[in-house]
PDB file of C-alpha atoms in Angstrom:
ATOM      1  CA  GLU A 163     -68.226 -75.617 -18.661  1.00 96.00           C
ATOM      2  CA  VAL A 164     -64.981 -73.714 -18.422  1.00 96.00           C
ATOM      3  CA  GLN A 165     -62.867 -75.154 -15.654  1.00 97.00           C
ATOM      4  CA  LEU A 166     -59.390 -75.762 -14.348  1.00 98.00           C
ATOM      5  CA  VAL A 167     -58.805 -79.009 -12.490  1.00 98.00           C
ATOM      6  CA  GLN A 168     -55.684 -79.330 -10.378  1.00 98.00           C
ATOM      7  CA  SER A 169     -53.879 -82.417  -9.182  1.00 98.00           C
ATOM      8  CA  GLY A 170     -54.386 -83.713  -5.680  1.00 97.00           C
ATOM      9  CA  ALA A 171     -52.768 -82.858  -2.381  1.00 98.00           C
ATOM     10  CA  GLU A 172     -49.118 -83.754  -1.895  1.00 98.00           C
ATOM     11  CA  VAL A 173     -47.051 -84.582   1.158  1.00 98.00           C
ATOM     12  CA  LYS A 174     -43.318 -84.436   0.568  1.00 98.00           C
ATOM     13  CA  LYS A 175     -40.052 -84.355   2.480  1.00 97.00           C
ATOM     14  CA  PRO A 176     -37.566 -81.482   2.322  1.00 97.00           C
ATOM     15  CA  GLY A 177     -35.243 -81.865  -0.623  1.00 97.00           C
ATOM     16  CA  GLU A 178     -37.701 -83.864  -2.714  1.00 98.00           C
ATOM     17  CA  SER A 179     -38.932 -82.725  -6.111  1.00 98.00           C
ATOM     18  CA  LEU A 180     -42.535 -82.126  -7.061  1.00 98.00           C
ATOM     19  CA  LYS A 181     -44.620 -81.291 -10.116  1.00 98.00           C
ATOM     20  CA  ILE A 182     -48.273 -80.322  -9.782  1.00 98.00           C
ATOM     21  CA  SER A 183     -50.689 -79.921 -12.659  1.00 98.00           C
ATOM     22  CA  CYS A 184     -53.605 -77.821 -13.832  1.00 98.00           C
ATOM     23  CA  GLU A 185     -55.799 -79.108 -16.680  1.00 98.00           C
ATOM     24  CA  GLY A 186     -58.031 -76.720 -18.548  1.00 97.00           C
ATOM     25  CA  SER A 187     -61.252 -77.667 -20.297  1.00 97.00           C
ATOM     26  CA  GLY A 188     -64.220 -75.998 -21.923  1.00 97.00           C
ATOM     27  CA  TYR A 189     -62.181 -73.320 -23.683  1.00 96.00           C
ATOM     28  CA  SER A 190     -59.250 -72.896 -26.042  1.00 96.00           C
ATOM     29  CA  PHE A 191     -56.365 -73.581 -23.655  1.00 96.00           C
ATOM     30  CA  THR A 192     -53.739 -72.020 -25.920  1.00 95.00           C
ATOM     31  CA  ASN A 193     -55.509 -68.656 -26.088  1.00 94.00           C
ATOM     32  CA  TYR A 194     -55.305 -67.746 -22.413  1.00 96.00           C
ATOM     33  CA  TRP A 195     -52.468 -67.247 -19.960  1.00 96.00           C
ATOM     34  CA  ILE A 196     -52.359 -69.498 -16.905  1.00 97.00           C
ATOM     35  CA  GLY A 197     -51.149 -68.019 -13.647  1.00 97.00           C
ATOM     36  CA  TRP A 198     -50.031 -69.591 -10.385  1.00 98.00           C
ATOM     37  CA  VAL A 199     -50.880 -68.142  -6.988  1.00 98.00           C
ATOM     38  CA  ARG A 200     -49.529 -69.221  -3.622  1.00 98.00           C
ATOM     39  CA  GLN A 201     -51.429 -68.979  -0.357  1.00 98.00           C
ATOM     40  CA  MET A 202     -49.484 -69.952   2.718  1.00 97.00           C
ATOM     41  CA  PRO A 203     -51.500 -71.116   5.746  1.00 96.00           C
ATOM     42  CA  GLY A 204     -53.489 -68.235   7.181  1.00 95.00           C
ATOM     43  CA  LYS A 205     -51.895 -65.765   4.766  1.00 96.00           C
ATOM     44  CA  GLY A 206     -52.802 -63.818   1.655  1.00 96.00           C
ATOM     45  CA  LEU A 207     -52.541 -64.458  -2.050  1.00 97.00           C
ATOM     46  CA  GLU A 208     -49.139 -64.154  -3.728  1.00 97.00           C
ATOM     47  CA  TRP A 209     -48.690 -63.933  -7.496  1.00 96.00           C
ATOM     48  CA  MET A 210     -46.039 -66.434  -8.567  1.00 97.00           C
ATOM     49  CA  GLY A 211     -46.034 -66.065 -12.319  1.00 96.00           C
ATOM     50  CA  ILE A 212     -47.802 -66.765 -15.580  1.00 96.00           C
ATOM     51  CA  ILE A 213     -47.311 -68.940 -18.629  1.00 96.00           C
ATOM     52  CA  TYR A 214     -48.771 -68.679 -22.116  1.00 96.00           C
ATOM     53  CA  PRO A 215     -49.466 -72.286 -23.120  1.00 95.00           C
ATOM     54  CA  ASP A 216     -49.251 -71.680 -26.851  1.00 94.00           C
ATOM     55  CA  ASP A 217     -45.544 -70.856 -26.810  1.00 94.00           C
ATOM     56  CA  SER A 218     -44.685 -71.480 -23.119  1.00 94.00           C
ATOM     57  CA  TYR A 219     -43.595 -67.869 -22.606  1.00 95.00           C
ATOM     58  CA  THR A 220     -43.237 -67.295 -18.891  1.00 96.00           C
ATOM     59  CA  ALA A 221     -42.992 -64.400 -16.463  1.00 94.00           C
ATOM     60  CA  TYR A 222     -42.062 -64.981 -12.832  1.00 96.00           C
ATOM     61  CA  GLY A 223     -42.628 -62.879  -9.767  1.00 94.00           C
ATOM     62  CA  PRO A 224     -39.329 -61.678  -8.252  1.00 91.00           C
ATOM     63  CA  SER A 225     -39.759 -63.840  -5.145  1.00 92.00           C
ATOM     64  CA  PHE A 226     -40.292 -66.977  -7.195  1.00 95.00           C
ATOM     65  CA  GLN A 227     -37.773 -66.578 -10.012  1.00 95.00           C
ATOM     66  CA  GLY A 228     -35.344 -69.488  -9.746  1.00 95.00           C
ATOM     67  CA  GLN A 229     -37.404 -71.163  -7.025  1.00 96.00           C
ATOM     68  CA  VAL A 230     -40.049 -72.821  -9.204  1.00 97.00           C
ATOM     69  CA  THR A 231     -40.499 -73.699 -12.856  1.00 98.00           C
ATOM     70  CA  MET A 232     -43.686 -73.271 -14.831  1.00 98.00           C
ATOM     71  CA  SER A 233     -44.326 -75.313 -17.958  1.00 98.00           C
ATOM     72  CA  ALA A 234     -47.215 -76.380 -20.169  1.00 97.00           C
ATOM     73  CA  ASP A 235     -48.182 -79.161 -22.536  1.00 97.00           C
ATOM     74  CA  LYS A 236     -50.707 -77.677 -24.907  1.00 95.00           C
ATOM     75  CA  SER A 237     -51.426 -81.069 -26.478  1.00 96.00           C
ATOM     76  CA  ILE A 238     -53.170 -82.105 -23.267  1.00 97.00           C
ATOM     77  CA  SER A 239     -54.264 -78.627 -22.110  1.00 97.00           C
ATOM     78  CA  THR A 240     -52.228 -78.867 -18.946  1.00 98.00           C
ATOM     79  CA  ALA A 241     -49.972 -76.439 -17.111  1.00 98.00           C
ATOM     80  CA  TYR A 242     -47.445 -77.450 -14.500  1.00 98.00           C
ATOM     81  CA  LEU A 243     -45.631 -75.971 -11.542  1.00 98.00           C
ATOM     82  CA  GLN A 244     -42.559 -77.752 -10.292  1.00 98.00           C
ATOM     83  CA  TRP A 245     -39.913 -77.651  -7.619  1.00 98.00           C
ATOM     84  CA  SER A 246     -36.534 -79.362  -7.811  1.00 97.00           C
ATOM     85  CA  SER A 247     -35.854 -79.304  -4.080  1.00 97.00           C
ATOM     86  CA  LEU A 248     -38.692 -78.540  -1.711  1.00 97.00           C
ATOM     87  CA  GLU A 249     -38.340 -76.688   1.559  1.00 97.00           C
ATOM     88  CA  ALA A 250     -40.682 -76.590   4.533  1.00 97.00           C
ATOM     89  CA  SER A 251     -41.512 -73.000   3.604  1.00 96.00           C
ATOM     90  CA  ASP A 252     -43.041 -74.248   0.348  1.00 97.00           C
ATOM     91  CA  SER A 253     -45.953 -75.684   2.330  1.00 98.00           C
ATOM     92  CA  ALA A 254     -48.989 -73.865   1.018  1.00 98.00           C
ATOM     93  CA  MET A 255     -52.064 -74.008  -1.144  1.00 98.00           C
ATOM     94  CA  TYR A 256     -51.264 -73.427  -4.805  1.00 98.00           C
ATOM     95  CA  TYR A 257     -53.911 -72.201  -7.200  1.00 98.00           C
ATOM     96  CA  CYS A 258     -53.783 -72.058 -10.948  1.00 98.00           C
ATOM     97  CA  ALA A 259     -56.017 -69.489 -12.601  1.00 98.00           C
ATOM     98  CA  ARG A 260     -56.941 -68.448 -16.117  1.00 97.00           C
ATOM     99  CA  CYS A 261     -55.809 -64.965 -16.993  1.00 94.00           C
ATOM    100  CA  PHE A 262     -57.914 -63.301 -19.641  1.00 83.00           C
ATOM    101  CA  GLY A 263     -57.303 -60.553 -22.167  1.00 78.00           C
ATOM    102  CA  ASP A 264     -53.747 -59.258 -21.857  1.00 83.00           C
ATOM    103  CA  CYS A 265     -53.543 -61.082 -18.538  1.00 88.00           C
ATOM    104  CA  HIS A 266     -54.562 -58.408 -16.073  1.00 92.00           C
ATOM    105  CA  ALA A 267     -57.043 -60.468 -14.031  1.00 95.00           C
ATOM    106  CA  PHE A 268     -57.899 -64.080 -13.261  1.00 97.00           C
ATOM    107  CA  ASP A 269     -61.449 -65.140 -14.112  1.00 96.00           C
ATOM    108  CA  ILE A 270     -61.388 -68.915 -13.636  1.00 97.00           C
ATOM    109  CA  TRP A 271     -59.597 -70.604 -10.745  1.00 98.00           C
ATOM    110  CA  GLY A 272     -58.612 -74.178 -10.087  1.00 98.00           C
ATOM    111  CA  GLN A 273     -59.671 -75.805  -6.853  1.00 98.00           C
ATOM    112  CA  GLY A 274     -56.152 -75.573  -5.428  1.00 98.00           C
ATOM    113  CA  THR A 275     -53.438 -78.095  -4.627  1.00 98.00           C
ATOM    114  CA  ARG A 276     -52.259 -78.303  -1.041  1.00 98.00           C
ATOM    115  CA  VAL A 277     -48.569 -79.026  -0.707  1.00 98.00           C
ATOM    116  CA  THR A 278     -47.171 -80.070   2.654  1.00 98.00           C
ATOM    117  CA  VAL A 279     -43.424 -80.353   3.116  1.00 97.00           C
ATOM    118  CA  SER A 280     -42.381 -81.973   6.350  1.00 97.00           C
ATOM    119  CA  SER A 281     -39.662 -84.267   7.559  1.00 94.00           C
TER     120      SER A 281
ATOM    121  CA  GLN B  40     -42.260 -55.776  -6.248  1.00 67.00           C
ATOM    122  CA  SER B  41     -43.909 -54.944  -2.915  1.00 80.00           C
ATOM    123  CA  ALA B  42     -47.399 -56.053  -2.059  1.00 88.00           C
ATOM    124  CA  LEU B  43     -50.133 -53.468  -2.367  1.00 96.00           C
ATOM    125  CA  THR B  44     -51.320 -52.036   0.949  1.00 97.00           C
ATOM    126  CA  GLN B  45     -54.795 -52.862   2.210  1.00 98.00           C
ATOM    127  CA  PRO B  46     -56.341 -52.372   5.652  1.00 97.00           C
ATOM    128  CA  ARG B  47     -56.214 -55.601   7.599  1.00 97.00           C
ATOM    129  CA  SER B  48     -59.896 -55.418   8.471  1.00 97.00           C
ATOM    130  CA  VAL B  49     -63.061 -53.459   7.893  1.00 98.00           C
ATOM    131  CA  SER B  50     -66.542 -53.949   9.238  1.00 97.00           C
ATOM    132  CA  GLY B  51     -70.063 -52.781   8.640  1.00 96.00           C
ATOM    133  CA  SER B  52     -73.648 -53.555   9.500  1.00 97.00           C
ATOM    134  CA  PRO B  53     -76.114 -55.126   7.091  1.00 97.00           C
ATOM    135  CA  GLY B  54     -77.422 -52.564   4.646  1.00 97.00           C
ATOM    136  CA  GLN B  55     -74.506 -50.199   5.128  1.00 97.00           C
ATOM    137  CA  SER B  56     -71.749 -49.409   2.629  1.00 97.00           C
ATOM    138  CA  ILE B  57     -68.066 -50.054   3.160  1.00 98.00           C
ATOM    139  CA  THR B  58     -64.974 -49.197   1.169  1.00 98.00           C
ATOM    140  CA  ILE B  59     -61.707 -51.125   1.066  1.00 98.00           C
ATOM    141  CA  SER B  60     -58.646 -49.236  -0.094  1.00 98.00           C
ATOM    142  CA  CYS B  61     -55.675 -50.605  -1.992  1.00 98.00           C
ATOM    143  CA  THR B  62     -52.600 -48.407  -2.161  1.00 98.00           C
ATOM    144  CA  GLY B  63     -49.779 -48.999  -4.571  1.00 97.00           C
ATOM    145  CA  THR B  64     -47.255 -46.854  -6.368  1.00 96.00           C
ATOM    146  CA  ARG B  65     -46.759 -44.993  -9.633  1.00 95.00           C
ATOM    147  CA  SER B  66     -45.329 -48.246 -10.990  1.00 94.00           C
ATOM    148  CA  ASP B  67     -48.475 -50.292 -10.548  1.00 95.00           C
ATOM    149  CA  VAL B  68     -51.864 -48.930  -9.438  1.00 96.00           C
ATOM    150  CA  GLY B  69     -51.009 -45.394 -10.457  1.00 96.00           C
ATOM    151  CA  ASN B  70     -49.735 -46.324 -13.892  1.00 95.00           C
ATOM    152  CA  TYR B  71     -52.303 -48.790 -15.182  1.00 95.00           C
ATOM    153  CA  ASN B  72     -56.071 -49.127 -15.169  1.00 95.00           C
ATOM    154  CA  TYR B  73     -55.692 -52.821 -14.457  1.00 96.00           C
ATOM    155  CA  VAL B  74     -56.782 -53.298 -10.875  1.00 97.00           C
ATOM    156  CA  SER B  75     -58.846 -56.346  -9.995  1.00 97.00           C
ATOM    157  CA  TRP B  76     -60.539 -57.451  -6.780  1.00 98.00           C
ATOM    158  CA  TYR B  77     -61.109 -60.967  -5.469  1.00 98.00           C
ATOM    159  CA  GLN B  78     -63.414 -62.307  -2.789  1.00 98.00           C
ATOM    160  CA  GLN B  79     -62.371 -65.372  -0.826  1.00 98.00           C
ATOM    161  CA  HIS B  80     -64.564 -67.081   1.722  1.00 98.00           C
ATOM    162  CA  PRO B  81     -62.782 -69.272   4.296  1.00 96.00           C
ATOM    163  CA  GLY B  82     -61.566 -72.485   2.733  1.00 95.00           C
ATOM    164  CA  LYS B  83     -62.846 -71.485  -0.677  1.00 97.00           C
ATOM    165  CA  VAL B  84     -61.350 -70.529  -4.016  1.00 98.00           C
ATOM    166  CA  PRO B  85     -60.909 -66.816  -4.781  1.00 98.00           C
ATOM    167  CA  LYS B  86     -63.584 -65.252  -6.989  1.00 98.00           C
ATOM    168  CA  LEU B  87     -63.116 -62.329  -9.361  1.00 97.00           C
ATOM    169  CA  MET B  88     -65.384 -59.434  -8.378  1.00 98.00           C
ATOM    170  CA  ILE B  89     -63.971 -56.439 -10.258  1.00 97.00           C
ATOM    171  CA  TYR B  90     -61.466 -56.086 -13.110  1.00 96.00           C
ATOM    172  CA  ASP B  91     -59.968 -53.187 -15.033  1.00 96.00           C
ATOM    173  CA  VAL B  92     -60.706 -50.968 -11.989  1.00 96.00           C
ATOM    174  CA  THR B  93     -64.456 -50.683 -12.525  1.00 97.00           C
ATOM    175  CA  LYS B  94     -65.775 -53.629 -14.544  1.00 96.00           C
ATOM    176  CA  ARG B  95     -67.921 -56.361 -13.042  1.00 97.00           C
ATOM    177  CA  PRO B  96     -67.891 -59.916 -14.421  1.00 95.00           C
ATOM    178  CA  SER B  97     -71.235 -61.406 -15.289  1.00 95.00           C
ATOM    179  CA  GLY B  98     -73.046 -62.605 -12.175  1.00 95.00           C
ATOM    180  CA  VAL B  99     -71.408 -60.226  -9.705  1.00 97.00           C
ATOM    181  CA  PRO B 100     -74.040 -58.061  -7.999  1.00 96.00           C
ATOM    182  CA  ASP B 101     -73.974 -54.360  -8.831  1.00 96.00           C
ATOM    183  CA  ARG B 102     -73.598 -53.705  -5.081  1.00 97.00           C
ATOM    184  CA  PHE B 103     -69.897 -54.189  -5.791  1.00 98.00           C
ATOM    185  CA  SER B 104     -68.095 -51.317  -7.471  1.00 98.00           C
ATOM    186  CA  GLY B 105     -64.525 -50.247  -8.045  1.00 98.00           C
ATOM    187  CA  SER B 106     -62.729 -46.965  -8.500  1.00 97.00           C
ATOM    188  CA  LYS B 107     -59.255 -45.486  -8.569  1.00 97.00           C
ATOM    189  CA  SER B 108     -57.621 -42.205  -7.723  1.00 97.00           C
ATOM    190  CA  GLY B 109     -53.906 -41.768  -8.185  1.00 96.00           C
ATOM    191  CA  ASN B 110     -52.053 -44.653  -6.584  1.00 97.00           C
ATOM    192  CA  THR B 111     -55.062 -45.878  -4.613  1.00 98.00           C
ATOM    193  CA  ALA B 112     -57.838 -48.146  -5.815  1.00 98.00           C
ATOM    194  CA  SER B 113     -61.006 -48.818  -3.869  1.00 98.00           C
ATOM    195  CA  LEU B 114     -63.681 -51.476  -3.661  1.00 98.00           C
ATOM    196  CA  THR B 115     -67.073 -50.342  -2.400  1.00 98.00           C
ATOM    197  CA  ILE B 116     -69.782 -52.719  -1.300  1.00 98.00           C
ATOM    198  CA  SER B 117     -73.170 -51.134  -0.820  1.00 97.00           C
ATOM    199  CA  GLY B 118     -76.153 -52.701   0.892  1.00 97.00           C
ATOM    200  CA  LEU B 119     -73.914 -55.051   2.878  1.00 97.00           C
ATOM    201  CA  GLN B 120     -75.192 -58.577   3.270  1.00 97.00           C
ATOM    202  CA  ALA B 121     -74.090 -61.327   5.617  1.00 97.00           C
ATOM    203  CA  GLU B 122     -72.776 -63.350   2.669  1.00 97.00           C
ATOM    204  CA  ASP B 123     -70.318 -60.561   1.847  1.00 97.00           C
ATOM    205  CA  GLU B 124     -68.279 -61.454   4.914  1.00 98.00           C
ATOM    206  CA  ALA B 125     -65.006 -62.703   3.434  1.00 98.00           C
ATOM    207  CA  ASP B 126     -61.434 -61.745   2.676  1.00 98.00           C
ATOM    208  CA  TYR B 127     -60.906 -59.323  -0.188  1.00 98.00           C
ATOM    209  CA  TYR B 128     -57.734 -58.945  -2.216  1.00 98.00           C
ATOM    210  CA  CYS B 129     -56.790 -56.309  -4.726  1.00 98.00           C
ATOM    211  CA  CYS B 130     -54.386 -57.001  -7.545  1.00 97.00           C
ATOM    212  CA  SER B 131     -52.646 -54.649  -9.949  1.00 97.00           C
ATOM    213  CA  TYR B 132     -50.667 -54.968 -13.139  1.00 95.00           C
ATOM    214  CA  ALA B 133     -47.140 -53.688 -12.628  1.00 94.00           C
ATOM    215  CA  GLY B 134     -45.739 -53.865 -16.154  1.00 91.00           C
ATOM    216  CA  SER B 135     -43.671 -56.518 -17.933  1.00 89.00           C
ATOM    217  CA  TYR B 136     -46.383 -59.156 -17.408  1.00 90.00           C
ATOM    218  CA  ILE B 137     -46.041 -58.823 -13.626  1.00 93.00           C
ATOM    219  CA  LEU B 138     -49.037 -58.723 -11.298  1.00 95.00           C
ATOM    220  CA  VAL B 139     -48.997 -57.927  -7.590  1.00 96.00           C
ATOM    221  CA  PHE B 140     -51.594 -58.669  -4.917  1.00 97.00           C
ATOM    222  CA  GLY B 141     -52.524 -56.693  -1.860  1.00 97.00           C
ATOM    223  CA  GLY B 142     -52.161 -58.197   1.587  1.00 96.00           C
ATOM    224  CA  GLY B 143     -55.901 -58.778   1.915  1.00 97.00           C
ATOM    225  CA  THR B 144     -58.705 -57.276   3.987  1.00 98.00           C
ATOM    226  CA  LYS B 145     -61.028 -59.203   6.257  1.00 98.00           C
ATOM    227  CA  LEU B 146     -64.570 -57.882   5.987  1.00 98.00           C
ATOM    228  CA  THR B 147     -66.794 -58.520   8.970  1.00 97.00           C
ATOM    229  CA  VAL B 148     -70.538 -57.971   8.695  1.00 97.00           C
ATOM    230  CA  LEU B 149     -71.698 -57.077  12.192  1.00 93.00           C
TER     231      LEU B 149
END
């Protein structure tokens, strides 16, 4: 079964760092882009960026460039999204998703990682 | 990159057809045939319903169809069913590996 499994919910304080993960299985992880999507409470989906695990090429959405860092470890079929200094406004659900073809649509989604940032 | 524009809500009765619009610009929807649509039930993970404007992934009912004219893409659901009640998001390629989502549309089945 093709699936993406994300790390569990996180509760952090402002200023702390965080790295969440997304492990792919059931397919060739290096042959598909992985994207990250943010959904703030009660709000819509926002495209954050994508990474190609084979060479770690990344593309960031304008609102997220410099705010987060995407990375991947192809040896363990895992992509990561990290923050160096969290803010309360980073509280949201974060989804990873597999992007197929030339990465124009997401066909497989992770279950989501809820991040709560509160003092 | 601005979000694509969708109506905040649409509604229809069981058996009817509804259409959700998704308006972008010449830089995204109007320039590429790479519009996708996602269905998201409350508290659930988004699900791909349409890709490349008109294509349906395996398992998606043929009641769901997509189209595009100029800078506006559309999702049509025919023969509405109660289970179709959900939020729907469009997404378009905007060049240089960038994708952009619409603001989402809440579909209510009356």
